Amino acid sequence: MKNKFYQLLLLIIFALIIVFAAEIIGFQQINLGSINVSVLPLVFSVLFAMVFAIPVWRKGLLKVIYSDNNVEFAAKNLLYIMLPLMAYYGASVAPKIGEILSVGWVFLFQELGNLGTVLIGLPVAILLGLRREAIGATLGLGREGELAYITEKYTLESAEGRGVLSVYLIGTLFGSIFFSIFAPIILNFGFDVRALGMASGMGSASMMTAASSAVAALKPESAETILAYASASQLLTSFLGTYTMVFLAIPLQRFMYNLLTKGDNYDHGK
C-alpha cells in the first residue's frame, strides 16, 4: 500500500513539473507559409509525457512514475480529472444561451458529421487491408461510447475490439495534439469561428479543449463565443452521440461493410 502511495505521489509531482514547464513555454505560433499553426501548452505537456514514457528513458524514478499501477490509475481517473474543466465549459454556455438557441438546428445538423468516420474511414480501412478490425476502428472517433458498444457486442479480445481499442488509445495519445494543430489550419481557410467552435465538440473532452482553445487563442476577441459553441456542441454530442451511432452509423456501416467486403458478413462476429 505504501509503495502504491509513493508511486502515485511521484506521478503527481512529475505531472506538476511537466505542466509548469509547458506553461513556461506558453502559447507558440508556427508560420507555415500563409498558414499559422498554434501550439498550446497542452500540446507541450502531452509531448513531454510521451517522450519520457519511451521505454529507453524509463529507468530509476521514471520507471516508478510510469509503473503499471500509475498508468492504470491515470486511465481510470482521467474522466474525473476533466470534470472541473467540463463544469467550467458548461458555465460558459449560459451567457451565450440565446445566441446558441437561435441556431439550434445547426447543432442537430452537425451531428451528421459523426458519420464521416464511416463514409470516409471505412473504405480507406478496407483498402488498407483491414477487415473485422475496421468495424471497431471506423464506427466513430473511438471514444467511450463506441468502446462500450464494441466491447459489449464483440469483446475487446475480438478483431473488432482490437480496432476500437487501437483508435481509442491513439486518440488519447495524439488526439489533442492533432486537433490543436488542425483547427487553426482550418481557420486560415476562412471558416466562421462559430462553426469551428461547434466542430470542436466531438465527444472527447481533451480533443474539444485542444481544438477550441487553439482557435480561441488566435481569435481572442471571439474566445467566449468559441468556447460557448464548443461546450454546447460537446454536451449535445455526448447526449445524442449514442443515438446517432445506433440508429445511423451502425446501419450505414453494416451496409457499406457488406458491400465493400463481398463475402464477409458484418453480423457474423456477434
PDB file of C-alpha atoms in Angstrom, residues 11-26 41-42 44-46 48-49:
ATOM      1  CA  LEU A  11       3.321  10.772 -10.517  1.00  0.00           C
ATOM      2  CA  ILE A  12       1.530  13.883  -9.200  1.00  0.00           C
ATOM      3  CA  ILE A  13       4.801  15.753  -8.640  1.00  0.00           C
ATOM      4  CA  PHE A  14       6.025  14.725 -12.100  1.00  0.00           C
ATOM      5  CA  ALA A  15       2.762  15.907 -13.692  1.00  0.00           C
ATOM      6  CA  LEU A  16       3.026  19.281 -11.930  1.00  0.00           C
ATOM      7  CA  ILE A  17       6.617  19.712 -13.154  1.00  0.00           C
ATOM      8  CA  ILE A  18       5.583  18.935 -16.740  1.00  0.00           C
ATOM      9  CA  VAL A  19       2.634  21.344 -16.570  1.00  0.00           C
ATOM     10  CA  PHE A  20       4.881  24.049 -15.103  1.00  0.00           C
ATOM     11  CA  ALA A  21       7.447  23.566 -17.892  1.00  0.00           C
ATOM     12  CA  ALA A  22       4.723  23.644 -20.556  1.00  0.00           C
ATOM     13  CA  GLU A  23       3.260  26.854 -19.115  1.00  0.00           C
ATOM     14  CA  ILE A  24       6.716  28.491 -19.143  1.00  0.00           C
ATOM     15  CA  ILE A  25       6.986  27.682 -22.871  1.00  0.00           C
ATOM     16  CA  GLY A  26       3.468  29.046 -23.273  1.00  0.00           C
ATOM     17  CA  PRO A  41       0.929  24.433 -23.586  1.00  0.00           C
ATOM     18  CA  LEU A  42      -1.377  21.393 -23.532  1.00  0.00           C
ATOM     19  CA  PHE A  44       3.852  20.504 -24.978  1.00  0.00           C
ATOM     20  CA  SER A  45       2.745  18.776 -21.774  1.00  0.00           C
ATOM     21  CA  VAL A  46       1.406  15.769 -23.720  1.00  0.00           C
ATOM     22  CA  PHE A  48       6.815  15.753 -22.708  1.00  0.00           C
ATOM     23  CA  ALA A  49       4.842  12.995 -21.005  1.00  0.00           C
TER      24      ALA A  49
END
